[in-house]
Short mmCIF file of C-alpha atoms in Angstrom, two decimals:
data_model
loop_
_atom_site.label_atom_id
_atom_site.label_comp_id
_atom_site.label_asym_id
_atom_site.label_seq_id
_atom_site.Cartn_x
_atom_site.Cartn_y
_atom_site.Cartn_z
CA MET A 213 -0.01 -0.04 -0.06
CA GLU A 214 2.66 2.39 0.96
CA LYS A 215 4.43 1.45 -2.33
CA ASN A 216 1.48 2.70 -4.18
CA THR A 217 0.78 5.65 -2.36
CA SER A 218 4.51 6.89 -3.14
CA LEU A 219 3.89 6.51 -6.64
CA THR A 220 1.22 9.18 -6.68
CA THR A 221 3.74 11.60 -5.55
CA GLN A 222 5.85 11.18 -8.78
CA LYS A 223 3.94 14.13 -10.54
CA THR A 224 4.40 16.44 -7.61
CA SER A 225 8.15 15.49 -7.42
CA LYS A 226 8.67 16.05 -11.16
CA HIS A 227 6.90 19.54 -10.79
CA LEU A 228 9.22 20.27 -7.73
CA ILE A 229 12.48 19.23 -9.47
CA SER A 230 11.95 21.48 -12.42
CA ARG A 231 11.22 24.33 -10.10
CA PHE A 232 14.22 23.60 -8.07
CA LEU A 233 16.44 23.20 -11.21
CA THR A 234 14.97 26.51 -12.56
CA SER A 235 15.41 28.23 -9.08
CA SER A 236 19.15 26.83 -8.49
CA LEU A 237 20.39 26.85 -11.99
CA ILE A 238 19.45 30.44 -12.90
CA PRO A 239 21.84 32.01 -10.11
CA VAL A 240 24.38 29.62 -10.94
CA VAL A 241 24.28 30.44 -14.74
CA LEU A 242 24.28 34.25 -13.81
CA LEU A 243 27.20 33.88 -11.55
CA CYS A 244 29.18 31.82 -14.30
CA ILE A 245 28.50 34.34 -16.77
CA SER A 246 29.61 37.37 -14.36
CA LEU A 247 32.54 35.11 -13.17
CA SER A 248 33.53 34.31 -16.64
CA PHE A 249 34.29 37.98 -17.66
CA GLY A 250 36.51 38.39 -14.43
CA LEU A 251 38.34 35.24 -15.52
CA LEU A 252 38.56 36.26 -19.03
CA ASN A 253 39.96 39.66 -17.97
CA ILE A 254 42.55 37.99 -15.91
CA GLN A 255 43.44 35.59 -18.61
CA ARG A 256 43.93 38.47 -21.04
CA GLN A 257 46.11 40.19 -18.54
CA TYR A 258 48.09 36.78 -18.11
CA PHE A 259 48.79 36.61 -21.84
CA PHE A 260 49.28 40.36 -22.44
CA THR A 261 52.33 40.16 -19.58
CA GLN A 262 53.57 36.78 -21.06
CA LYS A 263 53.85 38.53 -24.58
CA GLU A 264 55.61 41.35 -22.71
CA LEU A 265 57.95 39.01 -21.25
CA SER A 266 58.67 37.40 -24.63
CA GLY A 267 59.40 40.90 -26.11
CA VAL A 268 61.84 41.87 -23.10
CA LYS A 269 63.77 38.56 -24.02
CA THR A 270 63.64 39.41 -27.55
CA ILE A 271 64.81 43.04 -26.81
CA GLY A 272 67.71 42.03 -24.76
CA THR A 273 69.13 39.80 -27.57
CA LEU A 274 68.34 42.63 -30.32
CA PHE A 275 70.21 45.21 -27.89
CA ASP A 276 73.39 42.65 -27.59
CA ALA A 277 73.26 42.16 -31.59
CA PHE A 278 72.85 46.03 -31.99
CA ILE A 279 75.95 46.72 -30.04
CA ASP A 280 77.93 43.71 -31.98
CA LEU A 281 77.00 45.37 -35.28
CA GLN A 282 78.00 48.82 -33.89
CA VAL A 283 81.35 47.44 -33.13
CA ILE A 284 81.93 45.63 -36.17
CA ARG A 285 81.01 48.91 -38.15
CA GLY A 286 83.57 51.12 -36.19
CA LEU A 287 86.30 48.47 -36.55
CA SER A 288 85.59 48.14 -40.34
CA ASN A 289 86.03 52.09 -40.63
CA ILE A 290 89.50 51.71 -38.87
CA LEU A 291 90.54 48.69 -40.77
CA TYR A 292 89.89 50.17 -43.98
CA GLN A 293 92.73 52.84 -43.38
CA LYS A 294 94.90 50.36 -41.48
CA LYS A 295 94.99 46.54 -40.83
CA ILE A 296 95.50 45.91 -37.21
CA PRO A 297 95.67 42.28 -36.32
CA ASP A 298 94.02 42.21 -33.23
CA PHE A 299 90.86 44.44 -34.79
CA ILE A 300 90.87 41.79 -37.57
CA THR A 301 90.50 39.03 -35.31
CA LYS A 302 87.99 40.87 -32.92
CA ARG A 303 85.76 41.82 -36.06
CA LYS A 304 85.66 38.30 -37.14
CA GLN A 305 84.76 36.82 -33.55
CA LEU A 306 82.12 39.60 -33.35
CA LEU A 307 80.72 38.62 -36.53
CA GLU A 308 80.39 34.92 -35.31
CA ARG A 309 78.86 36.09 -32.13
CA PHE A 310 76.51 38.36 -34.11
CA LYS A 311 75.19 35.40 -36.02
CA ASN A 312 75.28 32.85 -33.30
CA ARG A 313 72.95 35.13 -31.35
CA PHE A 314 69.95 34.24 -33.84
CA THR A 315 70.42 30.29 -34.01
CA THR A 316 69.20 29.20 -30.50
CA ASN A 317 66.00 27.14 -30.25
CA GLU A 318 64.80 29.86 -27.73
CA TRP A 319 65.43 32.76 -30.17
CA LYS A 320 63.74 30.76 -32.98
CA ILE A 321 60.64 30.50 -31.05
CA LEU A 322 60.69 34.31 -30.06
CA THR A 323 61.09 35.34 -33.66
CA LYS A 324 57.98 33.23 -34.58
CA LYS A 325 56.01 34.84 -32.11
CA PHE A 326 56.70 38.30 -33.42
CA ASN A 327 57.01 37.15 -37.12
CA ILE A 328 60.52 38.65 -37.65
CA GLU A 329 62.63 35.86 -38.63
CA ASN A 330 62.81 36.51 -42.28
CA GLU A 331 63.86 40.28 -41.70
CA LEU A 332 66.54 39.04 -39.21
CA GLN A 333 67.91 36.34 -41.87
CA LYS A 334 68.38 39.10 -44.55
CA ILE A 335 70.24 41.18 -41.71
CA VAL A 336 72.41 38.33 -40.92
CA ALA A 337 72.96 37.63 -44.77
CA GLU A 338 73.75 41.17 -45.49
CA ALA A 339 76.30 41.59 -42.53
CA GLN A 340 78.36 38.47 -43.74
CA SER A 341 78.12 39.89 -47.54
CA ILE A 342 79.54 43.21 -46.33
CA TYR A 343 82.19 41.59 -44.14
CA ASN A 344 83.25 39.21 -47.15
CA SER A 345 83.63 42.17 -49.43
CA LYS A 346 86.98 43.31 -50.56
CA ILE A 347 88.12 46.68 -49.08
CA LEU A 348 88.93 48.11 -52.31
CA LYS A 349 85.24 47.42 -53.82
CA MET A 350 83.56 49.56 -51.53
CA THR A 351 84.51 52.98 -50.00
CA GLU A 352 84.67 53.84 -46.65
CA SER A 353 81.49 55.85 -46.34
CA GLU A 354 79.79 52.97 -48.58
CA ARG A 355 80.76 50.47 -46.09
CA PHE A 356 79.85 52.53 -43.20
CA GLY A 357 76.67 53.33 -44.70
CA LYS A 358 75.53 49.93 -45.34
CA TYR A 359 76.59 48.80 -41.71
CA THR A 360 74.34 51.95 -40.62
CA LYS A 361 71.48 50.75 -42.51
CA LEU A 362 71.54 47.31 -41.21
CA ILE A 363 71.67 48.78 -37.64
CA GLU A 364 68.69 50.79 -38.60
CA GLN A 365 66.88 47.81 -39.58
CA LEU A 366 67.64 46.23 -36.51
CA GLY A 367 66.31 49.42 -34.69
CA ARG A 368 63.27 48.86 -36.87
CA ILE A 369 62.79 45.22 -35.69
CA ARG A 370 62.98 46.33 -32.16
CA LEU A 371 60.18 48.69 -32.72
CA VAL A 372 58.07 46.11 -34.26
CA VAL A 373 58.83 43.71 -31.30
CA ILE A 374 57.78 46.62 -28.97
CA ASN A 375 54.63 47.10 -30.65
CA ARG A 376 53.95 43.44 -31.12
CA SER A 377 54.73 42.63 -27.53
CA ASN A 378 52.38 45.43 -26.06
CA LEU A 379 55.42 46.96 -24.23
CA THR A 380 54.30 50.25 -25.38
CA LEU A 381 50.81 49.56 -23.77
CA ASP A 382 51.99 48.58 -20.42
CA PRO A 383 49.49 49.93 -17.71
CA GLU A 384 51.68 50.25 -14.52
CA ILE A 385 53.80 53.05 -14.33
CA ASP A 386 57.23 51.41 -13.10
CA THR A 387 57.22 49.13 -16.21
CA HIS A 388 56.14 51.77 -18.63
CA TYR A 389 59.06 53.66 -17.81
CA LEU A 390 61.66 50.87 -17.39
CA SER A 391 60.31 49.96 -20.99
CA GLU A 392 61.03 53.45 -22.06
CA ILE A 393 64.52 53.24 -20.66
CA ALA A 394 65.36 50.02 -21.97
CA ILE A 395 63.98 49.76 -25.09
CA VAL A 396 64.03 53.13 -26.39
CA GLN A 397 66.28 55.88 -24.80
CA ILE A 398 69.62 53.57 -24.03
CA PRO A 399 69.80 51.90 -27.62
CA ASP A 400 69.34 55.26 -29.34
CA LEU A 401 71.95 56.77 -26.82
CA CYS A 402 74.15 53.97 -27.63
CA GLU A 403 73.75 54.25 -31.63
CA ALA A 404 74.53 58.12 -31.04
CA PHE A 405 77.75 57.32 -29.48
CA ALA A 406 78.57 54.35 -31.75
CA SER A 407 78.20 56.57 -34.82
CA ILE A 408 80.59 59.14 -33.33
CA ARG A 409 82.78 56.44 -32.52
CA GLY A 410 82.88 55.00 -35.87
CA ILE A 411 82.84 58.11 -38.01
CA GLY A 412 85.63 59.75 -35.72
CA SER A 413 88.08 57.00 -35.67
CA GLY A 414 87.84 56.75 -39.47
CA ILE A 415 88.55 60.30 -39.72
CA ILE A 416 91.45 60.03 -37.47
CA ALA A 417 92.75 56.90 -39.22
CA ARG A 418 92.93 58.47 -42.67
CA ARG A 419 94.13 61.71 -41.06
CA ASN A 420 91.54 64.19 -42.84
CA THR A 421 88.02 65.31 -42.57
CA ASN A 422 85.42 66.80 -44.82
CA PRO A 423 82.57 69.20 -44.07
CA LYS A 424 79.87 66.66 -44.53
CA GLU A 425 81.42 64.34 -41.84
CA ARG A 426 82.12 67.23 -39.37
CA GLU A 427 78.36 68.18 -39.61
CA ILE A 428 77.11 64.57 -39.03
CA LEU A 429 79.32 64.56 -35.81
CA LYS A 430 77.73 67.72 -34.61
CA ASN A 431 74.46 66.49 -34.99
CA LYS A 432 75.40 63.27 -33.18
CA ILE A 433 76.65 65.31 -30.33
CA SER A 434 73.32 67.07 -30.00
CA VAL A 435 71.42 63.64 -30.40
CA VAL A 436 73.77 62.34 -27.47
CA ARG A 437 72.73 65.32 -25.44
CA PHE A 438 68.86 65.01 -26.10
CA TRP A 439 68.88 61.24 -25.29
CA LEU A 440 70.86 62.02 -22.08
CA ASP A 441 68.55 64.53 -20.99
CA GLU A 442 65.52 62.11 -21.74
CA PHE A 443 67.41 59.22 -19.77
CA ASN A 444 67.99 61.32 -16.73
CA ARG A 445 64.35 62.75 -16.55
CA THR A 446 62.85 59.20 -17.04
CA ARG A 447 65.19 58.03 -14.19
CA TYR A 448 64.01 60.96 -12.06
CA ILE A 449 60.37 59.93 -12.63
CA ILE A 450 61.04 56.45 -11.72
CA HIS A 451 62.68 57.27 -8.52
CA ASN A 452 60.46 59.65 -7.29
CA ALA A 453 57.07 58.15 -8.60
CA GLU A 454 54.75 56.53 -6.04
CA ILE A 455 55.60 53.13 -6.72
CA LYS A 456 54.83 50.34 -3.99
CA ASN A 457 58.31 48.78 -4.70
CA LYS A 458 60.72 51.57 -5.40
CA ILE A 459 63.23 50.99 -8.20
CA SER A 460 66.25 52.85 -9.21
CA ILE A 461 68.27 52.64 -12.47
CA ASN A 462 71.87 52.70 -10.82
CA TYR A 463 75.17 52.82 -12.66
CA ASN A 464 78.33 54.43 -12.19
CA GLU A 465 77.07 57.83 -13.32
CA ASP A 466 80.25 59.77 -12.37
CA LYS A 467 82.37 57.42 -14.22
CA PHE A 468 80.13 57.82 -17.38
CA ASN A 469 79.84 61.36 -17.03
CA GLN A 470 83.59 61.77 -16.89
CA ALA A 471 84.25 59.21 -19.79
CA SER A 472 81.45 60.87 -22.06
CA THR A 473 82.61 64.32 -21.56
CA ILE A 474 86.32 63.25 -22.29
CA PHE A 475 85.00 61.45 -25.46
CA LEU A 476 82.68 64.16 -26.51
CA ASN A 477 85.75 66.83 -26.31
CA LYS A 478 87.98 64.71 -28.21
CA CYS A 479 85.18 64.64 -30.87
CA ARG A 480 85.07 68.23 -31.01
CA MET A 481 88.76 68.31 -31.54
CA VAL A 482 88.44 65.87 -34.19
CA ILE A 483 85.86 68.37 -35.78
CA ASN A 484 88.17 71.06 -35.47
CA ASN A 485 91.08 68.88 -36.83
CA ASN A 486 93.01 69.72 -33.59
CA HIS A 487 93.54 66.31 -31.98
CA HIS A 488 96.56 64.36 -30.49
CA ILE A 489 94.76 60.80 -30.39
CA SER A 490 95.01 57.52 -32.49
CA ALA A 491 92.03 55.94 -34.04
CA VAL A 492 92.41 52.92 -31.73
CA ASP A 493 92.30 55.09 -28.58
CA PHE A 494 89.44 57.22 -29.90
CA PHE A 495 87.46 53.70 -30.68
CA ARG A 496 88.42 52.37 -27.46
CA GLN A 497 87.12 55.62 -25.69
CA GLY A 498 83.76 55.58 -27.26
CA SER A 499 83.45 51.78 -26.41
CA ASP A 500 84.04 52.61 -22.77
CA VAL A 501 81.19 55.08 -22.82
CA ILE A 502 78.92 52.39 -24.64
CA LYS A 503 79.96 49.60 -21.94
CA ILE A 504 79.01 51.81 -19.20
CA LEU A 505 75.62 52.40 -20.69
CA ALA A 506 74.92 48.76 -21.08
CA ASP A 507 74.85 48.44 -17.49
CA PRO A 508 71.67 50.52 -16.76
CA PHE A 509 70.21 48.71 -19.95
CA HIS A 510 70.60 45.43 -18.48
CA THR A 511 69.71 46.61 -15.13
CA ALA A 512 66.42 48.01 -16.74
CA ILE A 513 65.84 44.74 -18.46
CA ASN A 514 66.31 42.55 -15.57
CA MET A 515 63.94 44.78 -13.59
CA LEU A 516 61.15 44.77 -16.21
CA ASN A 517 61.57 41.02 -16.35
CA GLN A 518 61.22 40.58 -12.69
CA ARG A 519 58.17 42.94 -12.55
CA LEU A 520 56.39 40.96 -15.40
CA LYS A 521 56.97 37.69 -13.69
CA GLY A 522 56.08 39.21 -10.50
CA ARG A 523 52.86 40.45 -12.30
CA LEU A 524 52.18 37.04 -13.85
CA THR A 525 52.66 35.18 -10.29
CA ARG A 526 50.13 37.82 -8.99
CA LEU A 527 47.66 36.91 -11.73
CA ILE A 528 47.98 33.20 -11.15
CA ARG A 529 47.27 33.64 -7.60
CA ILE A 530 44.38 35.92 -8.36
CA LEU A 531 43.14 33.22 -10.86
CA ILE A 532 43.49 30.42 -8.41
CA LEU A 533 42.09 32.42 -5.68
CA SER A 534 39.12 33.41 -7.91
CA ILE A 535 38.41 29.81 -9.34
CA THR A 536 38.77 28.55 -5.54
CA VAL A 537 35.98 31.13 -4.54
CA SER A 538 34.11 30.66 -7.21
CA LEU A 539 33.95 26.93 -6.84
CA THR A 540 33.30 27.35 -2.90
CA ALA A 541 30.37 29.56 -3.94
CA PHE A 542 29.07 27.17 -6.31
CA ALA A 543 29.47 24.29 -3.49
CA PHE A 544 27.60 26.65 -1.04
CA ILE A 545 24.66 27.42 -3.57
CA ILE A 546 24.30 23.83 -4.90
CA TYR A 547 24.54 22.55 -1.01
CA PHE A 548 21.86 25.27 0.12
CA ALA A 549 19.80 24.79 -3.23
CA PHE A 550 19.69 20.99 -2.41
CA SER A 551 19.06 21.46 1.31
CA PHE A 552 16.21 23.67 0.30
CA TYR A 553 14.94 21.21 -2.33
CA ARG A 554 14.95 18.31 0.43
CA LEU A 555 13.38 20.70 2.88
CA LEU A 556 10.63 21.55 0.27
CA GLN A 557 10.33 18.21 -1.17
CA LYS A 558 9.70 16.84 2.22
CA SER A 559 7.15 19.53 2.82
CA TYR A 560 5.25 18.85 -0.12
CA LEU A 561 5.47 15.20 0.38
CA GLU A 562 4.23 15.77 3.83
CA LEU A 563 1.46 18.05 2.43
CA GLU A 564 0.65 15.41 -0.10
CA ARG A 565 0.52 12.85 2.63
CA ILE A 566 -1.61 14.74 4.91
CA SER A 567 -3.90 15.69 2.03
CA ILE A 568 -4.56 11.99 1.18
CA THR A 569 -4.57 10.64 4.74
CA ASP A 570 -7.18 10.33 7.36
CA PRO A 571 -5.71 12.05 10.43
CA LEU A 572 -7.35 9.83 12.63
CA THR A 573 -6.57 6.25 11.20
CA ALA A 574 -3.62 7.26 9.27
CA ILE A 575 -4.58 5.40 6.41
CA PRO A 576 -5.76 7.23 2.99
CA ASN A 577 -8.97 9.05 2.68
CA ARG A 578 -11.76 9.37 0.27
CA ARG A 579 -9.73 12.14 -1.55
CA TYR A 580 -6.92 9.56 -2.42
CA MET A 581 -9.73 7.03 -3.30
CA GLU A 582 -10.92 9.43 -5.89
CA MET A 583 -7.51 9.82 -7.17
CA ILE A 584 -6.60 6.14 -7.46
CA PHE A 585 -9.78 4.69 -8.50
CA ASP A 586 -9.96 5.74 -12.10
CA LYS A 587 -5.92 4.88 -12.45
CA GLU A 588 -7.03 1.25 -11.14
CA LEU A 589 -9.63 1.06 -13.80
CA GLN A 590 -7.65 2.03 -16.58
CA ARG A 591 -4.49 -0.53 -15.48
CA SER A 592 -6.89 -3.19 -15.13
CA ARG A 593 -8.59 -2.66 -18.62
CA ARG A 594 -5.07 -2.26 -20.04
CA ASN A 595 -3.97 -5.38 -18.72
CA ASN A 596 -7.16 -7.13 -19.03
CA GLN A 597 -7.42 -7.93 -15.23
CA SER A 598 -10.38 -7.94 -12.96
CA ILE A 599 -10.69 -5.93 -9.57
CA ALA A 600 -13.22 -5.73 -6.75
CA PHE A 601 -14.38 -2.65 -4.72
CA GLY A 602 -16.23 -2.89 -1.49
CA ILE A 603 -17.67 -0.45 1.47
CA LEU A 604 -17.30 -1.55 5.00
CA ASP A 605 -19.48 -0.09 7.77
CA ILE A 606 -18.95 -1.04 11.58
CA ASP A 607 -22.14 -2.02 12.98
CA PHE A 608 -24.16 0.03 15.50
CA PHE A 609 -21.24 2.30 15.63
CA LYS A 610 -23.40 4.99 17.05
CA LYS A 611 -24.32 2.79 19.83
CA PHE A 612 -20.77 2.22 20.55
CA ASN A 613 -20.01 5.85 20.84
CA ASP A 614 -23.01 6.52 23.09
CA THR A 615 -22.00 3.55 25.10
CA TYR A 616 -18.32 3.89 25.41
CA GLY A 617 -17.70 7.77 24.43
CA HIS A 618 -16.06 9.12 21.40
CA HIS A 619 -12.54 8.53 22.50
CA GLU A 620 -13.02 4.92 22.64
CA GLY A 621 -14.82 5.12 19.27
CA ASP A 622 -11.75 6.70 17.70
CA ILE A 623 -9.59 3.86 19.28
CA ALA A 624 -11.91 1.32 17.72
CA LEU A 625 -11.77 3.19 14.22
CA GLN A 626 -8.01 3.18 14.41
CA LYS A 627 -7.89 -0.71 15.34
CA VAL A 628 -10.36 -1.57 12.48
CA ALA A 629 -8.05 0.58 10.07
CA GLY A 630 -5.23 -1.90 11.33
CA ALA A 631 -7.00 -4.74 10.61
CA LEU A 632 -7.54 -3.39 7.06
CA ARG A 633 -3.89 -2.71 6.91
CA GLU A 634 -3.05 -6.26 7.92
CA SER A 635 -5.42 -8.18 5.92
CA LEU A 636 -4.52 -6.14 2.31
CA LYS A 637 -0.73 -6.20 2.05
CA ARG A 638 -0.40 -6.81 -1.69
CA SER A 639 0.99 -4.42 -3.99
CA GLY A 640 -2.36 -3.83 -5.71
CA ASP A 641 -4.42 -3.55 -2.51
CA PHE A 642 -5.84 -0.36 -1.27
CA TYR A 643 -7.97 0.68 1.83
CA PHE A 644 -9.48 4.05 2.53
CA ARG A 645 -11.53 5.58 5.32
CA PHE A 646 -14.73 6.89 3.42
CA GLY A 647 -16.06 8.76 6.35
CA GLY A 648 -17.47 8.36 9.80
CA GLU A 649 -17.61 4.63 10.25
CA GLU A 650 -17.58 3.54 6.94
CA PHE A 651 -14.24 2.18 5.13
CA CYS A 652 -13.46 1.33 1.50
CA ILE A 653 -11.33 -1.53 -0.13
CA LEU A 654 -10.03 -1.81 -3.57
CA PHE A 655 -8.36 -4.87 -4.73
CA ARG A 656 -7.17 -7.31 -7.65
CA ALA A 657 -9.18 -10.41 -8.08
CA SER A 658 -9.12 -12.87 -10.57
CA SER A 659 -12.32 -14.43 -9.94
CA LEU A 660 -15.65 -13.88 -7.85
CA GLN A 661 -14.54 -16.54 -5.30
CA GLU A 662 -11.21 -14.77 -4.90
CA ALA A 663 -13.13 -11.49 -4.38
CA GLU A 664 -15.44 -13.14 -1.68
CA GLY A 665 -12.38 -14.77 -0.03
CA ILE A 666 -10.68 -11.49 0.50
CA GLY A 667 -13.90 -9.69 1.71
CA GLU A 668 -14.54 -12.38 4.10
CA LYS A 669 -11.08 -12.38 5.26
CA VAL A 670 -11.21 -8.60 5.85
CA ARG A 671 -14.73 -8.97 7.86
CA LYS A 672 -13.21 -11.82 10.21
CA ALA A 673 -10.17 -9.79 11.06
CA VAL A 674 -12.12 -7.01 12.12
CA GLU A 675 -14.38 -9.40 14.29
CA GLN A 676 -11.11 -11.07 15.78
CA LEU A 677 -9.92 -7.77 16.94
CA LYS A 678 -12.57 -8.57 19.85
CA ILE A 679 -13.32 -4.97 20.83
CA GLU A 680 -15.83 -5.11 23.32
CA HIS A 681 -19.51 -4.02 22.05
CA LYS A 682 -22.37 -4.66 24.48
CA GLU A 683 -25.02 -3.15 22.26
CA ASN A 684 -23.99 -5.48 19.53
CA MET A 685 -26.45 -7.78 20.75
CA ASP A 686 -25.65 -11.00 18.71
CA TYR A 687 -21.65 -10.80 18.71
CA LYS A 688 -20.97 -8.64 21.76
CA VAL A 689 -17.93 -7.23 20.02
CA VAL A 690 -17.27 -4.82 17.18
CA THR A 691 -18.08 -6.20 13.60
CA ILE A 692 -18.54 -4.82 10.24
CA SER A 693 -20.92 -5.40 7.35
CA ALA A 694 -19.41 -5.22 3.92
CA GLY A 695 -20.81 -5.05 0.34
CA VAL A 696 -18.14 -5.82 -2.36
CA VAL A 697 -18.53 -5.62 -6.02
CA PHE A 698 -16.48 -8.01 -8.55
CA LEU A 699 -15.54 -6.16 -11.92
CA SER A 700 -14.73 -8.88 -14.26
CA GLU A 701 -15.12 -6.81 -17.49
CA ILE A 702 -14.21 -3.32 -17.14
CA THR A 703 -15.87 -1.10 -19.52
CA ASN A 704 -16.93 2.48 -18.91
CA GLU A 705 -17.60 2.06 -15.02
CA ASN A 706 -17.13 5.09 -12.59
CA LEU A 707 -16.71 5.49 -9.18
CA ASP A 708 -20.28 6.79 -8.58
CA TYR A 709 -21.75 3.73 -10.43
CA VAL A 710 -19.67 1.07 -8.52
CA LEU A 711 -20.21 2.98 -5.08
CA LYS A 712 -23.99 2.68 -5.71
CA HIS A 713 -23.75 -0.81 -6.21
CA ALA A 714 -21.43 -1.65 -3.49
CA ASP A 715 -23.78 0.37 -1.17
CA ASN A 716 -26.67 -1.69 -2.05
CA LEU A 717 -24.79 -4.68 -1.26
CA LEU A 718 -23.85 -3.28 2.08
CA TYR A 719 -27.54 -2.72 2.89
CA MET A 720 -28.26 -6.37 2.01
CA ALA A 721 -25.61 -7.41 4.50
CA LYS A 722 -27.02 -5.22 7.21
CA ASP A 723 -30.84 -6.18 6.71
CA SER A 724 -29.74 -9.88 6.86
CA GLY A 725 -28.48 -9.40 10.49
CA ARG A 726 -25.17 -7.68 10.17
CA ASN A 727 -21.40 -8.95 10.45
CA LYS A 728 -22.20 -10.28 6.70
CA MET A 729 -20.36 -9.66 3.79
CA TYR A 730 -22.08 -9.83 0.36
CA CYS A 731 -20.27 -9.96 -3.01
CA ARG A 732 -21.72 -9.87 -6.27
CA LYS A 733 -20.49 -9.60 -9.81
CA LEU A 734 -21.21 -6.14 -11.40
CA LYS A 735 -23.36 -6.77 -14.59
#
């Protein structure tokens, strides 16, 4: 009986599940959507910073190659006038180092990221071609110009990397200005000094100059002053900016100022053709200035690298924290939603049970009988089975209440309900309190004889309770009268029709002396 009762709550449970899924999934979906925007933003920042890191690595290699090519250019200018064995060896070594910088696996990965491999291969091939060309086939200015053109091409590649690696778009003040120093100011300052070094050493080596070269040197001195001012201004901004972790581009400033001043004064003397310095010494003095500048460049690159790696670490932590908090939030939402669902389901089931259960006897009531009767008729018709329906009435129950009181009457009703529960235990057996002292039963029976047997079994079960009833003169115990209708062929019967015939049989049982059960086939 309990199994069949639970089946009637399936529709309610399905409705409850749909409401639960709607009420719980909508906020989860909305939370996922809002969270996805945050996570996507963190992801974009992460890949943005990763690209910057790749750009920093690429700029560092390009700068070192940039310096190598500048030295090769300057040495070539001196060697055009005078063959110096040490310079010849050094130039060859520098060219090999220059080429080898672009052959590592890490460099190949970086160049593919920024799509600059073809341009660099052309620069390397051109540098080798200039190196292999015979001295007399190319004038000093032509050779210098070709090397300068390659250096400018490297500079353009540097700018391409800067743009494609997002370094110019960095949102934080410290990394922005570190990028400005490392990828713009120091390389341009080094190129200005390197140009002065190359042109000046060439002039000294051939011991004459011309107005065009003097004008170029004057312009380069102006460029040096401009970039020095920019470099110092940016250093001041970084040092005095309100940054959580202070950074400072420290280098031997006094040594640089002294070396650059001496070198630029020698350059002016070369311009005025009033110098007493060899080409080698002039070249070495210029190289010393550039070497000093390489220190703040690598310092800035290292700081930039550390800052970007620190940002990546922070982003990963934020990402992990966001995911952890989100999963926790999801877990709580699901937990509370399911808790609410279980509570709501329990409430619904309890309400359903209460609505179909007689509160006194705790067995199904008339409402449940009306719900289940048509379903059982349809099932029996579908399976070509027979069923039986009966009405039971406690004999002289009004006299019982008058004699023993309503409290004892309620106890008697509960015991009769218990007898029904014990007699009808099959999955297809049903029992109901119809109202007052009346009960109904509904069960499957394959024949009229089986229906009679089950009806009689119920009647005897009540009699065997032996509940004292003095006013039931013939038996002195509580008994019932019953009318049972057997439906062998189910057609268009309904509850009212069956009730009417069962009720007629019940009155026949009462008229024949009570404590009787009449069972007839419904025609």
